Every structure is written in C-alpha cells, then in structure tokens.
mmCIF file with all atom_site columns, C-alpha atoms and ligand atoms in Angstrom:
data_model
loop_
_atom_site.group_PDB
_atom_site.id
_atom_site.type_symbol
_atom_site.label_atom_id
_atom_site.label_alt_id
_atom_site.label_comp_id
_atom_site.label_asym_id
_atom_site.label_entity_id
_atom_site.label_seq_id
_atom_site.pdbx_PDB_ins_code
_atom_site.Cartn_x
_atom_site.Cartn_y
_atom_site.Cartn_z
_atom_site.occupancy
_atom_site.B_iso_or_equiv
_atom_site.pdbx_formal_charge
_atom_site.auth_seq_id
_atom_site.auth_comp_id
_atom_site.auth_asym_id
_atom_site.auth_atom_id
_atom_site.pdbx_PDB_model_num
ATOM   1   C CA  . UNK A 1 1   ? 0.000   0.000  0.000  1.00 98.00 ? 1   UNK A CA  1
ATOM   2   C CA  . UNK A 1 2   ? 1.024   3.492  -1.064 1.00 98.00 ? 2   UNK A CA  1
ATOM   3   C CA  . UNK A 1 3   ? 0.432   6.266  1.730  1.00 98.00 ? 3   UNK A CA  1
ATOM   4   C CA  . UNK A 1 4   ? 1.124   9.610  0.661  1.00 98.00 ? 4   UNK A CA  1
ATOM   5   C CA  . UNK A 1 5   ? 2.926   11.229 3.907  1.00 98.00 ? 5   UNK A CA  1
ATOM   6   C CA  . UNK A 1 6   ? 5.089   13.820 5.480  1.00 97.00 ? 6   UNK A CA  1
ATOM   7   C CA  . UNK A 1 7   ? 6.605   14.006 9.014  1.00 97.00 ? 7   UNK A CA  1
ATOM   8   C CA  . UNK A 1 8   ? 4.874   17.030 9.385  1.00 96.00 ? 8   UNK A CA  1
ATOM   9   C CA  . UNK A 1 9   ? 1.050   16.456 8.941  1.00 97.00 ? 9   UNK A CA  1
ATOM   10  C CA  . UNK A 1 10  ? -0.816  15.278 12.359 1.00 98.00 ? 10  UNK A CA  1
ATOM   11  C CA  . UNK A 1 11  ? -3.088  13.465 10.374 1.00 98.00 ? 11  UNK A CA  1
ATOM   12  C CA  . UNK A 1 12  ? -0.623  11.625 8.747  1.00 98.00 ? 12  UNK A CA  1
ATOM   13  C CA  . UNK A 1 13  ? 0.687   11.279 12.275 1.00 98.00 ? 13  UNK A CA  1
ATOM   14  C CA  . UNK A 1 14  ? -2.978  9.887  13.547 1.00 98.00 ? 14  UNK A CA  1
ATOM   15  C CA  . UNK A 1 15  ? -2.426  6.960  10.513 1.00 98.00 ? 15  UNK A CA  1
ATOM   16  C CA  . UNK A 1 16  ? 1.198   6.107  11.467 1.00 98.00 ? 16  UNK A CA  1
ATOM   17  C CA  . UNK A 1 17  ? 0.614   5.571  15.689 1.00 98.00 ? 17  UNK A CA  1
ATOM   18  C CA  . UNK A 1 18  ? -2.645  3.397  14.089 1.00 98.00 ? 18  UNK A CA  1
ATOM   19  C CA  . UNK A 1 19  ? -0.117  1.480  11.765 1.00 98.00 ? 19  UNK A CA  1
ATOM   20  C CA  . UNK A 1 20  ? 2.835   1.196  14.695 1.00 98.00 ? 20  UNK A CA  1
ATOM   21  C CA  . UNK A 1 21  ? 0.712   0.019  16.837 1.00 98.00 ? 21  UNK A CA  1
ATOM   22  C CA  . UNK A 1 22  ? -1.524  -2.597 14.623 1.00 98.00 ? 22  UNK A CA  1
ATOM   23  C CA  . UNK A 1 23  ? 1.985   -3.922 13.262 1.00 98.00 ? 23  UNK A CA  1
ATOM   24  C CA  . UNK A 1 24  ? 1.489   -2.777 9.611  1.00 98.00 ? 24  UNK A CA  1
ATOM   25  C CA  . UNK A 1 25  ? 4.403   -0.108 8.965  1.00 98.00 ? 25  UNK A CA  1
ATOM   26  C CA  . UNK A 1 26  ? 5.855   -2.695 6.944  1.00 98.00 ? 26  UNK A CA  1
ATOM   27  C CA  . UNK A 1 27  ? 3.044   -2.837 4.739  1.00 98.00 ? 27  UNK A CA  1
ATOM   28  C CA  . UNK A 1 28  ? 3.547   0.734  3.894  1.00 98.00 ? 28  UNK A CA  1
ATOM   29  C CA  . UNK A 1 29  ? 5.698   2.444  0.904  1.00 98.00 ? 29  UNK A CA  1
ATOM   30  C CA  . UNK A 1 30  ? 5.371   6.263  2.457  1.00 98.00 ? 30  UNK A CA  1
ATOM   31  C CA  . UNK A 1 31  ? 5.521   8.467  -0.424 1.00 98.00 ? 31  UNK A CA  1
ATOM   32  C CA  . UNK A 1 32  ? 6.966   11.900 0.606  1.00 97.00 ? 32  UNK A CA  1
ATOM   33  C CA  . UNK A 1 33  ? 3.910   14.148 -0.310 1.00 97.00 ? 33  UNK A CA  1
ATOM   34  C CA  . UNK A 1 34  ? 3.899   17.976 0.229  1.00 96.00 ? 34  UNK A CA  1
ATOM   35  C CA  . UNK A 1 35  ? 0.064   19.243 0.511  1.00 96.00 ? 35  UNK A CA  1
ATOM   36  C CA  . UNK A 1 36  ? -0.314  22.619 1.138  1.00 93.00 ? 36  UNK A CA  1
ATOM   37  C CA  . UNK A 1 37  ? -3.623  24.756 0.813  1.00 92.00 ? 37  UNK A CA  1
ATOM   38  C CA  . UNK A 1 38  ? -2.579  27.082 -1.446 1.00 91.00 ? 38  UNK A CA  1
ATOM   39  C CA  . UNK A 1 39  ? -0.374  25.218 -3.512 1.00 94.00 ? 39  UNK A CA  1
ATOM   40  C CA  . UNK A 1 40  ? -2.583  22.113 -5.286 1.00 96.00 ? 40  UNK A CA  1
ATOM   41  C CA  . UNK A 1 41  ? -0.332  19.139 -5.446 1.00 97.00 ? 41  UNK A CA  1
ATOM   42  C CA  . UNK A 1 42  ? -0.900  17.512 -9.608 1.00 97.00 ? 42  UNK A CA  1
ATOM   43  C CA  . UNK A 1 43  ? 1.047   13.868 -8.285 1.00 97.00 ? 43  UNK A CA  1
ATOM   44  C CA  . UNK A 1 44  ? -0.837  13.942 -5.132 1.00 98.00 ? 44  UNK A CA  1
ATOM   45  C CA  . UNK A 1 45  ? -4.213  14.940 -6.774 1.00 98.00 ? 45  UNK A CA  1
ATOM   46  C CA  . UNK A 1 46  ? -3.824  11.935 -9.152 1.00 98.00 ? 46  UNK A CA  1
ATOM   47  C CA  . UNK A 1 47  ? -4.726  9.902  -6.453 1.00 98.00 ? 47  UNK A CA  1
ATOM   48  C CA  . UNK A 1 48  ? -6.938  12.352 -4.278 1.00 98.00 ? 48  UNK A CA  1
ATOM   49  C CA  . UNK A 1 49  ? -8.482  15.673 -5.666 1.00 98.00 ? 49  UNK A CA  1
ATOM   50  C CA  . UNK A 1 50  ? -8.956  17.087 -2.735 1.00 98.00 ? 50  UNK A CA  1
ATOM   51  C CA  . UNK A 1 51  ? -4.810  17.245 -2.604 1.00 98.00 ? 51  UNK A CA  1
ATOM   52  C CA  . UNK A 1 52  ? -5.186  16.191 1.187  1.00 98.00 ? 52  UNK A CA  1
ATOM   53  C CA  . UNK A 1 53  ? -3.115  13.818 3.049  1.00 98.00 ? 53  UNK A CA  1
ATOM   54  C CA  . UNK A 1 54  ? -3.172  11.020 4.462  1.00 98.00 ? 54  UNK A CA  1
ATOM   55  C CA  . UNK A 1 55  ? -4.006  9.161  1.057  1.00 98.00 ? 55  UNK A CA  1
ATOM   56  C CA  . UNK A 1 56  ? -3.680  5.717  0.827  1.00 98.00 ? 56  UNK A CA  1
ATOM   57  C CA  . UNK A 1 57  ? -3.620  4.196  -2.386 1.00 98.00 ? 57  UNK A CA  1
ATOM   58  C CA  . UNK A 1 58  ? -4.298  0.303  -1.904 1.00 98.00 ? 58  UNK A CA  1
ATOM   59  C CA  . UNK A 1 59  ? -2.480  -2.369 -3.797 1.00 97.00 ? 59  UNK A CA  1
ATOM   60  C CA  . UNK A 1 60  ? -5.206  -3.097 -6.212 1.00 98.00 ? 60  UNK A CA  1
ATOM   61  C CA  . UNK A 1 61  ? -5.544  0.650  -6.817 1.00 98.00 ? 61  UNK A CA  1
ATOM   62  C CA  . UNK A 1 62  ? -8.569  1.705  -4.984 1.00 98.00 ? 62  UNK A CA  1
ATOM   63  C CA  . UNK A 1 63  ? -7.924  5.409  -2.818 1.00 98.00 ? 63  UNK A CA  1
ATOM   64  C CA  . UNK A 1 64  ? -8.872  5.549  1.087  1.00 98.00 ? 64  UNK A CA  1
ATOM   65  C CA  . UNK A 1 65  ? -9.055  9.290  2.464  1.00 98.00 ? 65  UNK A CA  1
ATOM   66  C CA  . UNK A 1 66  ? -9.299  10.906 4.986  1.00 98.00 ? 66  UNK A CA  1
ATOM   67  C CA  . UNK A 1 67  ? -7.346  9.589  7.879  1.00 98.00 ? 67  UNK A CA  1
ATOM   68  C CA  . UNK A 1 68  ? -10.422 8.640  9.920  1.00 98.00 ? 68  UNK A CA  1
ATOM   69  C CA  . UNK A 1 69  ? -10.892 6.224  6.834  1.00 98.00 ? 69  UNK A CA  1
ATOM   70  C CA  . UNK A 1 70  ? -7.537  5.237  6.541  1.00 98.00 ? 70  UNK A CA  1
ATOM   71  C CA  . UNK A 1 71  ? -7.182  4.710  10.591 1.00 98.00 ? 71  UNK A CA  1
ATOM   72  C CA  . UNK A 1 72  ? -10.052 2.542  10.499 1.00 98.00 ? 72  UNK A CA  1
ATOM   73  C CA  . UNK A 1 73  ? -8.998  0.365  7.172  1.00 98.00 ? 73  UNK A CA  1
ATOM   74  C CA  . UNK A 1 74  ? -6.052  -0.403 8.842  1.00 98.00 ? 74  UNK A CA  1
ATOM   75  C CA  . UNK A 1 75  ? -7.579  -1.335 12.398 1.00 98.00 ? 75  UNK A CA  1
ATOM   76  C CA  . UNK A 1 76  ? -9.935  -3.459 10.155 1.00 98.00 ? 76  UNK A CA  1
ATOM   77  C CA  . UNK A 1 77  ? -6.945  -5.212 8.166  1.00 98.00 ? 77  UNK A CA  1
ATOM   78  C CA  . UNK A 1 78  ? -5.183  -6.475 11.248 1.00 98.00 ? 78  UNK A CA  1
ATOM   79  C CA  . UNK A 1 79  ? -8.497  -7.041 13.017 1.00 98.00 ? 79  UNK A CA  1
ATOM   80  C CA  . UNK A 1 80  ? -7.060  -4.342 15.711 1.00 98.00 ? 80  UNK A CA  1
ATOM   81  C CA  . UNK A 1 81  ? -8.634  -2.831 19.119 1.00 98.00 ? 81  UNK A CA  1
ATOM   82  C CA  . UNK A 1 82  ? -8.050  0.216  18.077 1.00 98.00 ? 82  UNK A CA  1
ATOM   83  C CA  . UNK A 1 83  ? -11.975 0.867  16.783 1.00 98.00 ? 83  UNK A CA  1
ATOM   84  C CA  . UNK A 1 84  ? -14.312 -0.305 19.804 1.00 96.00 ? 84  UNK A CA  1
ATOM   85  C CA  . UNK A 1 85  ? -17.056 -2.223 17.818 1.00 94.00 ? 85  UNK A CA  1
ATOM   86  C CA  . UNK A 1 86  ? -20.169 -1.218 19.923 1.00 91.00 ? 86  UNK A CA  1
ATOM   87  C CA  . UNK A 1 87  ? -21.658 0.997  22.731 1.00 91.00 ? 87  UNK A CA  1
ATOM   88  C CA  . UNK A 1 88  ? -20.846 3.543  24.709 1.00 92.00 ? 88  UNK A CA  1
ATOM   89  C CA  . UNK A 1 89  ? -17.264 2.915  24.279 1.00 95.00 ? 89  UNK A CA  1
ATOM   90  C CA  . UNK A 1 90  ? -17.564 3.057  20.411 1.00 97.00 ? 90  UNK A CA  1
ATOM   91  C CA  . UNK A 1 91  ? -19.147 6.670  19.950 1.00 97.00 ? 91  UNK A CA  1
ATOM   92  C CA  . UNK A 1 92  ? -16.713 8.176  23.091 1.00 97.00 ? 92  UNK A CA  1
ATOM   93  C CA  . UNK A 1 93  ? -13.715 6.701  20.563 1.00 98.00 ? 93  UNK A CA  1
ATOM   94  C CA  . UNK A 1 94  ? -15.634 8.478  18.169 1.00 98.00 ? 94  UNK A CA  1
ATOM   95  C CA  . UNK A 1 95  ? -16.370 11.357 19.666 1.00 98.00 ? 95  UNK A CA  1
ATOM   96  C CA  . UNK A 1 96  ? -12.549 11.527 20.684 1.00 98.00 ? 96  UNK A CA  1
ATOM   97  C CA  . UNK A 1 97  ? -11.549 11.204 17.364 1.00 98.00 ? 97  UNK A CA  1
ATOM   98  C CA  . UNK A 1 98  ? -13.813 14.198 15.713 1.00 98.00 ? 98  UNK A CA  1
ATOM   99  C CA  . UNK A 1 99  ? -12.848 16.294 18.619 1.00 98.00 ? 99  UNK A CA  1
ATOM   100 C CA  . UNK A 1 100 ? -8.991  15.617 18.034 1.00 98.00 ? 100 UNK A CA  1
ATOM   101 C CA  . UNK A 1 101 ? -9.634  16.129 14.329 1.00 98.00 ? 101 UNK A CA  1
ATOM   102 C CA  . UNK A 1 102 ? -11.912 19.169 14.584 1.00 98.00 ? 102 UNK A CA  1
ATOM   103 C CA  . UNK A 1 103 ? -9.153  20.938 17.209 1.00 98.00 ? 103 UNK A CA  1
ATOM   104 C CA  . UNK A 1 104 ? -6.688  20.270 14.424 1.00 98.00 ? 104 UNK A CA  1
ATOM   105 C CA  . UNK A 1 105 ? -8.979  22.186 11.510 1.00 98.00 ? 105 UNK A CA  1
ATOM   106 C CA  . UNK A 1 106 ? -9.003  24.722 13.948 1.00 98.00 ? 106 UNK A CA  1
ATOM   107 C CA  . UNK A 1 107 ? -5.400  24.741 14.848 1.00 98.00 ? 107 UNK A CA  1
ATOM   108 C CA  . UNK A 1 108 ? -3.990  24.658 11.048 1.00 97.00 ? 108 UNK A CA  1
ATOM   109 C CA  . UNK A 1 109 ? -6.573  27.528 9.656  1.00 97.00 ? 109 UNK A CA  1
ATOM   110 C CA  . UNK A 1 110 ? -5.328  29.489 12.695 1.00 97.00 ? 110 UNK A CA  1
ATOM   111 C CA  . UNK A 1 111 ? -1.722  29.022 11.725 1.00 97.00 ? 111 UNK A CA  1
ATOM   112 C CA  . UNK A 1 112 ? -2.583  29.925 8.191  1.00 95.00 ? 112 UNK A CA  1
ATOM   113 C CA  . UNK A 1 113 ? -4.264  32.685 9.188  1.00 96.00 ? 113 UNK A CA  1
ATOM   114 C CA  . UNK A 1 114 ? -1.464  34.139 11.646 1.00 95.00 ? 114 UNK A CA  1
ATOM   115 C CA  . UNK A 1 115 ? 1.163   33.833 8.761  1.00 94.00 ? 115 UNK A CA  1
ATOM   116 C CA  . UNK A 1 116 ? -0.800  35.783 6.493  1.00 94.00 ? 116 UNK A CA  1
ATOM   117 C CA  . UNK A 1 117 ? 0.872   39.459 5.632  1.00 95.00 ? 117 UNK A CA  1
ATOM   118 C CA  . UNK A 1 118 ? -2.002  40.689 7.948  1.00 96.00 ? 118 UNK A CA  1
ATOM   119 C CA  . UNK A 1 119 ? -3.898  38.785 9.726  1.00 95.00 ? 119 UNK A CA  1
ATOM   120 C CA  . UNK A 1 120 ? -7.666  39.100 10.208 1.00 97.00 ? 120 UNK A CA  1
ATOM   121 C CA  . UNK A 1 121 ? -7.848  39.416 14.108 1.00 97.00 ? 121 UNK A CA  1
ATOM   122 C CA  . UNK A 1 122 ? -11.116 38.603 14.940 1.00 97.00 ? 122 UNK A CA  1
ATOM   123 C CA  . UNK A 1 123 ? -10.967 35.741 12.964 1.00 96.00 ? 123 UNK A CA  1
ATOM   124 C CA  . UNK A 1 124 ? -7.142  34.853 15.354 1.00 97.00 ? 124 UNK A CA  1
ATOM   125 C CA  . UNK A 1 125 ? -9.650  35.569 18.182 1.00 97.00 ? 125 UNK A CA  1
ATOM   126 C CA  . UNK A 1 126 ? -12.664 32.721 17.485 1.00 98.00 ? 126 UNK A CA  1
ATOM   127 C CA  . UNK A 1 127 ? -9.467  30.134 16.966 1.00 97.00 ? 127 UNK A CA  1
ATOM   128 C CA  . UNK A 1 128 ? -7.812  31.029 19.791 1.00 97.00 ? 128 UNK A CA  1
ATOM   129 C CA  . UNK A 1 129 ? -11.200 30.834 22.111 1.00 98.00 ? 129 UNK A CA  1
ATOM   130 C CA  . UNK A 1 130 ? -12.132 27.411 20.318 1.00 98.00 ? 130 UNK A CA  1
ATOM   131 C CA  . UNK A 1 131 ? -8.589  26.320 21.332 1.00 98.00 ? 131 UNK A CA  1
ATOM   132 C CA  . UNK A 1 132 ? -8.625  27.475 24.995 1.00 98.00 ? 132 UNK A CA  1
ATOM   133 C CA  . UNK A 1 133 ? -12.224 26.099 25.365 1.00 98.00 ? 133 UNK A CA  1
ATOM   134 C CA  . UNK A 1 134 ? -11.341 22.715 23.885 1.00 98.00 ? 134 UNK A CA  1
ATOM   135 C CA  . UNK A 1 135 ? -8.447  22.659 25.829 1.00 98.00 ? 135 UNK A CA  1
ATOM   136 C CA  . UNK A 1 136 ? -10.712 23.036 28.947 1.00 98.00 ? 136 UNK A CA  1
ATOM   137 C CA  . UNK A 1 137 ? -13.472 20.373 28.128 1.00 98.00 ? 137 UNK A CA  1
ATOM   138 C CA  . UNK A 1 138 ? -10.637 17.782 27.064 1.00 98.00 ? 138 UNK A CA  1
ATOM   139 C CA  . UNK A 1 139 ? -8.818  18.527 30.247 1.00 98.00 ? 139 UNK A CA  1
ATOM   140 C CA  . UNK A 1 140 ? -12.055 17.678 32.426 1.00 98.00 ? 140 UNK A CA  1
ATOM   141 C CA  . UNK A 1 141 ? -12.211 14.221 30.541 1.00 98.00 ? 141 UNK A CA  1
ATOM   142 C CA  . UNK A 1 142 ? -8.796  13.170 31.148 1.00 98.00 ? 142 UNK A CA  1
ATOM   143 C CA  . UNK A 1 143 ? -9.675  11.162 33.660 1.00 98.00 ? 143 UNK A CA  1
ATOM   144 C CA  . UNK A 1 144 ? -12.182 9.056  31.186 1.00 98.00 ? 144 UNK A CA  1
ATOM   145 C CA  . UNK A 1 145 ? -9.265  9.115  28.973 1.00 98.00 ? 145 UNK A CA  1
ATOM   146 C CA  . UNK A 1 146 ? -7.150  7.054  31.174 1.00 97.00 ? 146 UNK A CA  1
ATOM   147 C CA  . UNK A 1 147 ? -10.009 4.588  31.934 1.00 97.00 ? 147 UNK A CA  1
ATOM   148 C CA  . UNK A 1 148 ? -10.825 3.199  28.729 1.00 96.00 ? 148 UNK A CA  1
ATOM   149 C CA  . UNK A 1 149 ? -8.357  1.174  26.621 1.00 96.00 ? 149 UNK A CA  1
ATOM   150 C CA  . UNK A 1 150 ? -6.187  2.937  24.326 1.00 98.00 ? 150 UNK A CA  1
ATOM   151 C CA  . UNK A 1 151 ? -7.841  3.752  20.621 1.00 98.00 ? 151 UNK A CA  1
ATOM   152 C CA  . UNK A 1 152 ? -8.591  5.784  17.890 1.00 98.00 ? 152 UNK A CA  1
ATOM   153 C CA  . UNK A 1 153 ? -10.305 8.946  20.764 1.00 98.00 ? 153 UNK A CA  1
ATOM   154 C CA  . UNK A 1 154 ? -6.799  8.683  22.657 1.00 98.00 ? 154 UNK A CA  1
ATOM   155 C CA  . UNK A 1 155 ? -4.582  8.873  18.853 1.00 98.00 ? 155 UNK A CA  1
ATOM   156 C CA  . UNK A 1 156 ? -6.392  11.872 17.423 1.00 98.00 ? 156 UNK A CA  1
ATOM   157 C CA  . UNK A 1 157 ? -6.457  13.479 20.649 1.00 98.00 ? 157 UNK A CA  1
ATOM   158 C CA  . UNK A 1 158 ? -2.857  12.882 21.365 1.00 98.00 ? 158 UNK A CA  1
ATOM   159 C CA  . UNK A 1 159 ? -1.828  13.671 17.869 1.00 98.00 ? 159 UNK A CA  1
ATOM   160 C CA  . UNK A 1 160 ? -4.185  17.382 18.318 1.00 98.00 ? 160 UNK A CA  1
ATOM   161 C CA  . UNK A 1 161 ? -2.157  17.947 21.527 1.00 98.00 ? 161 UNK A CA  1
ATOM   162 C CA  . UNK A 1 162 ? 1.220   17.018 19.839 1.00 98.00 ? 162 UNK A CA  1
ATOM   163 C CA  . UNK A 1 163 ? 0.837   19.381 17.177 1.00 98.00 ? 163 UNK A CA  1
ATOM   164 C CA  . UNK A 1 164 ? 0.249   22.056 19.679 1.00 98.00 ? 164 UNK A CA  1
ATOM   165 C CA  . UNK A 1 165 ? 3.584   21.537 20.835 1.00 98.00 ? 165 UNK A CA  1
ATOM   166 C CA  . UNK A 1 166 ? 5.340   21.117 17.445 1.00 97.00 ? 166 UNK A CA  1
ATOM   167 C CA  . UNK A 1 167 ? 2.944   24.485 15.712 1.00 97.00 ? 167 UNK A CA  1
ATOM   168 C CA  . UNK A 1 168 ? 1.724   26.754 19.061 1.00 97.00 ? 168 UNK A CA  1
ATOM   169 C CA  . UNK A 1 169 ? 4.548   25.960 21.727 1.00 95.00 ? 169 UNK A CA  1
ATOM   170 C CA  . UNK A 1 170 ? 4.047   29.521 22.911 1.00 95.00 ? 170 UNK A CA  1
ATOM   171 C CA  . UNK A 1 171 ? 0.272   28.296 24.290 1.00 96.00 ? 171 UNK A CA  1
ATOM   172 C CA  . UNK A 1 172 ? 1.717   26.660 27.017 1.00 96.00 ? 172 UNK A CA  1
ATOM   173 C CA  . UNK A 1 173 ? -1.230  24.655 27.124 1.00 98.00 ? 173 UNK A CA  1
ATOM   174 C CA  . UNK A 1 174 ? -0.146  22.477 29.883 1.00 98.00 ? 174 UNK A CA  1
ATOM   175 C CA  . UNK A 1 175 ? -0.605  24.773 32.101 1.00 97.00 ? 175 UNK A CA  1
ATOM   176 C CA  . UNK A 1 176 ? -3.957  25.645 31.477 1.00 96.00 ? 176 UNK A CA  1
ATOM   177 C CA  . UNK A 1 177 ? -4.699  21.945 31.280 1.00 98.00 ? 177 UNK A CA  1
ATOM   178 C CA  . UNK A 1 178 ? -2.484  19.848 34.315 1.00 98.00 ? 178 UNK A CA  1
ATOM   179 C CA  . UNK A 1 179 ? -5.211  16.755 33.836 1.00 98.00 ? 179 UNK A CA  1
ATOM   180 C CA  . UNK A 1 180 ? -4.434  16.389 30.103 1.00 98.00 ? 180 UNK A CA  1
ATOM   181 C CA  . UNK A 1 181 ? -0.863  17.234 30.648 1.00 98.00 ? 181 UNK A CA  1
ATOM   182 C CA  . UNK A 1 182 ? -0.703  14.295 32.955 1.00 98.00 ? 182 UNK A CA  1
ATOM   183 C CA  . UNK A 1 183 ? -2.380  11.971 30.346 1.00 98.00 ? 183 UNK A CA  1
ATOM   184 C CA  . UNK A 1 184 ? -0.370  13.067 27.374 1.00 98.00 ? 184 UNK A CA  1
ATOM   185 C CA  . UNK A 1 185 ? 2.736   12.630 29.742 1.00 98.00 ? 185 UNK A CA  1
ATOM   186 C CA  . UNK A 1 186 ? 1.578   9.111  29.861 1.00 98.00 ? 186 UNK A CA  1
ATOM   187 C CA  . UNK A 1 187 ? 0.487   8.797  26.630 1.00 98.00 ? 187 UNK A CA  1
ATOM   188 C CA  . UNK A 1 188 ? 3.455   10.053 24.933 1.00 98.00 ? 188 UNK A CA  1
ATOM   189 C CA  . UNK A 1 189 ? 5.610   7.288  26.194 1.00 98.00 ? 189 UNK A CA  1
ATOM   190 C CA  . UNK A 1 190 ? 4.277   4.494  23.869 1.00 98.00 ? 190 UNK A CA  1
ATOM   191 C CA  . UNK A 1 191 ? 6.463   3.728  21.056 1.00 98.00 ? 191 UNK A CA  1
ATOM   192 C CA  . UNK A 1 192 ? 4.176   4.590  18.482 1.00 98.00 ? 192 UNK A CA  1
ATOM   193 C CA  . UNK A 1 193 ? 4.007   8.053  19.761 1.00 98.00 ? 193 UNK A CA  1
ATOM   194 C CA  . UNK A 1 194 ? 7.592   8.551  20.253 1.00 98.00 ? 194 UNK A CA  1
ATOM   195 C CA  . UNK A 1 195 ? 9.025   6.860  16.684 1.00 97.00 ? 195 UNK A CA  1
ATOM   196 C CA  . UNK A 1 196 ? 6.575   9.151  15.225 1.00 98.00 ? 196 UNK A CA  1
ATOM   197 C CA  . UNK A 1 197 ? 6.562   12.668 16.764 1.00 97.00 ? 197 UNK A CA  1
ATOM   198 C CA  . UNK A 1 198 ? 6.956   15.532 13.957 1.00 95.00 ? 198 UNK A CA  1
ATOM   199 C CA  . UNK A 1 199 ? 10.006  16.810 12.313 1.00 89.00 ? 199 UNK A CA  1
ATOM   200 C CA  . UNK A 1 200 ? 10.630  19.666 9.853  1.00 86.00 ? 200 UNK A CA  1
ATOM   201 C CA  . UNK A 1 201 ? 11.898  18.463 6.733  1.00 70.00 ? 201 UNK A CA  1
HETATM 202 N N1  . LIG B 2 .   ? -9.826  15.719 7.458  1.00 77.94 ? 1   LIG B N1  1
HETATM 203 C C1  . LIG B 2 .   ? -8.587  15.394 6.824  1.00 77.94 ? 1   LIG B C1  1
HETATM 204 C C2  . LIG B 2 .   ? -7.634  16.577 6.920  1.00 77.94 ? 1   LIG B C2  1
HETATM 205 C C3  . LIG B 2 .   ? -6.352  16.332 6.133  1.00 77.94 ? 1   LIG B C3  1
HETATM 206 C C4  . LIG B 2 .   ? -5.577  17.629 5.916  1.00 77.94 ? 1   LIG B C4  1
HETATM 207 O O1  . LIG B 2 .   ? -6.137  18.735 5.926  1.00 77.94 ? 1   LIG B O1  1
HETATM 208 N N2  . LIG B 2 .   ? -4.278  17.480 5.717  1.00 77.94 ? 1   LIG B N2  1
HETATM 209 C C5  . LIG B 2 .   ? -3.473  18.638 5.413  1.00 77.94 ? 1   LIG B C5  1
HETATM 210 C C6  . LIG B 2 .   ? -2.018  18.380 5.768  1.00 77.94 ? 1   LIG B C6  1
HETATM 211 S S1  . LIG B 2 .   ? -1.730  18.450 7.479  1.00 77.94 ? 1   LIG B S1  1
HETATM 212 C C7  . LIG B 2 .   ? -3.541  18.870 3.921  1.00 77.94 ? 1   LIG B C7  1
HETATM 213 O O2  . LIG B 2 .   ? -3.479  17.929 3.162  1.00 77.94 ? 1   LIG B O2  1
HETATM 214 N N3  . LIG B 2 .   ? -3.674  20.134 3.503  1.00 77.94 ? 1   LIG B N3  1
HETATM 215 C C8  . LIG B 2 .   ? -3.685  20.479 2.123  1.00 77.94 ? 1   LIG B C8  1
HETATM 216 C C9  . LIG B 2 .   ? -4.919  21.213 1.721  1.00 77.94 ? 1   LIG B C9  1
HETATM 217 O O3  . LIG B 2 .   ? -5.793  21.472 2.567  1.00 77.94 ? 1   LIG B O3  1
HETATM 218 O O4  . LIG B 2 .   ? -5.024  21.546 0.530  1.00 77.94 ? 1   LIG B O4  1
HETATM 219 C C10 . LIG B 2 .   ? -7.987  14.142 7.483  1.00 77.94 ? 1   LIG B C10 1
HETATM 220 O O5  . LIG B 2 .   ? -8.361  13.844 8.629  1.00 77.94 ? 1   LIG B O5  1
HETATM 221 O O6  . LIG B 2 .   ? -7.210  13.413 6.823  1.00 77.94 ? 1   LIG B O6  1
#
C-alpha cells in the first residue's frame, strides 16, 4: 500500500501511531507528499483531488481518504482494538476522534491565518477561544481518557495535543490543562508516539 505522507502532517501522524501500533508499517511504501492549501499538489491529486493527506492508495488501486478512513482500514486489516465495535465505548472513541480532528482544523486555519501578511484578528480571536475552550473540556475528561483502553479517541487526541507543541509551543497549554498534561505525559511514552513525533523536513 502506497500512503502519501510527510513528518509534518498530524493526520498523517494519527495513521502512522494506528499502523505502529496494529503492526502494519511494513506494509507501507510512504511516499513523501507535500500538501499545502494554497499550492494544489498535480502527483498527489492523481490519487486524491482534494490534494489532502493522508491518502492511501491500496495495492489493487482503490484510494482511502481521509485519515479517519484510513485509521479505520487499517484497524480493520489487522483485526485491531483500536476501533471499539459497539456501545458507549464506540461513539466516546468516536467522539474523541472528531474532537482531536476538529481541534486540528481549527489549529492549522489558525496558523494559516497568523502567517498571512495581515492577519484578520477577529478571525485569530474565534481560533484562539475554540482552542482554549477545547483545551478546557478535554482537560475535564482526562480522567475518562485514562479509563478506557487505548484507541482511535486517545490517537487523534494525542496527535491534536502534539501538534500544539510542534505548531503553538508559545500556548503553554499544559498549564492551562495539568489533567491532560498528565495523560499526554503518559500517553506520549508508547512507542508509536515517540518513533513518530513531527520533524521539519
Ligand atoms: N480531514 C482530513 C484533513 C487532512 C488535511 O487537511 N491534511 C493537510 C495536511 S496536514 C492537507 O493535506 N492540507 C492540504 C490542503 O488542505 O489543501 C484528514 O483527517 O485526513
């Protein structure tokens, strides 16, 4: 399987912990893929219009985006834990996910936005409330984080906060969320997390 990927992307990231930890890097030829909003990849788009990665191109050609797709493809292939097949547990993991996901959006239009040649401010403001309130919610569940076993809620969310450290370091969001800090501590110590933490290049 082809997966169109950079060291950079935390979605890519959320697809790689999925793949460590299933036991399926192998499996993977990572194409080096640069996607960029303003600047429409033709190779990339080839495979996916929408010039988005993750894209995984399977061996007998078909295309899987976005990485909520592609996490759960995999998890499926090697018949994984990492998708909770039914109740409560399945739409918390769920949840998890959209809310790790949906902090990202907000996180990488916000970055866009601040490295424009003038930034519109209010528009700065509503991410950087979304952010701060997020922050607060996730830190009150941190607790239910640690309970449940480890899955798809506990990547994205991990992979949201880890970008916040590689992108908005200045946040310093631990301090406005000890729980979560705590968690991610934790969290951050599983070899999936670690062999895959974001680097510039
Ligand atoms: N919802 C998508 C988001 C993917 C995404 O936005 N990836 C970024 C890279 S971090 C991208 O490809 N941006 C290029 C673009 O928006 O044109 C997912 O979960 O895979």
């Amino acid at each position: 399987m082809k997966l169109h990927w950079s060291p950079k992307s935390p979605y890519v990231r959320k697809v790689m912990v999925c793949a460590h930890e299933l036991g399926l890097t192998e499996r993977l030829e990572l194409v080096r893929s640069v996607a960029a909003m303003l600047q429409p990849n033709a190779r990339l788009m080839a495979d996916n219009p929408l010039s988005k990665i993750p894209t995984l191109v399977l061996d007998d050609g078909f295309v899987l985006f976005d990485s909520p797709v592609i996490c759960e493809y995999l998890n499926d292939l090697a018949r994984g834990p990492l998708f909770p097949a039914e109740g409560s547990h399945k739409w918390q993991a769920l949840r998890w996910q959209a809310f790790g996901d949906g902090l990202l959006d907000a996180l990488i239009l916000w970055r866009n936005e601040r490295e424009r040649a003038q930034p519109l401010v209010p528009l700065i403001d509503a991410f950087a409330l979304k952010v701060r309130q997020s922050l607060e919610v996730l830190d009150s569940e941190a607790g239910a984080l640690a309970e449940v076993p480890f899955g798809i809620g506990h990547i994205a969310v991990a992979c949201a906060l880890g970008y916040i450290d590689y992108r908005f370091d200045a946040l310093g969001w631990r301090a406005q969320a000890p729980r979560l800090a705590a968690w991610m501590a934790e969290v951050a110590q599983r070899p999936s997390l670690k062999q895959t933490e974001p680097v510039d290049g």
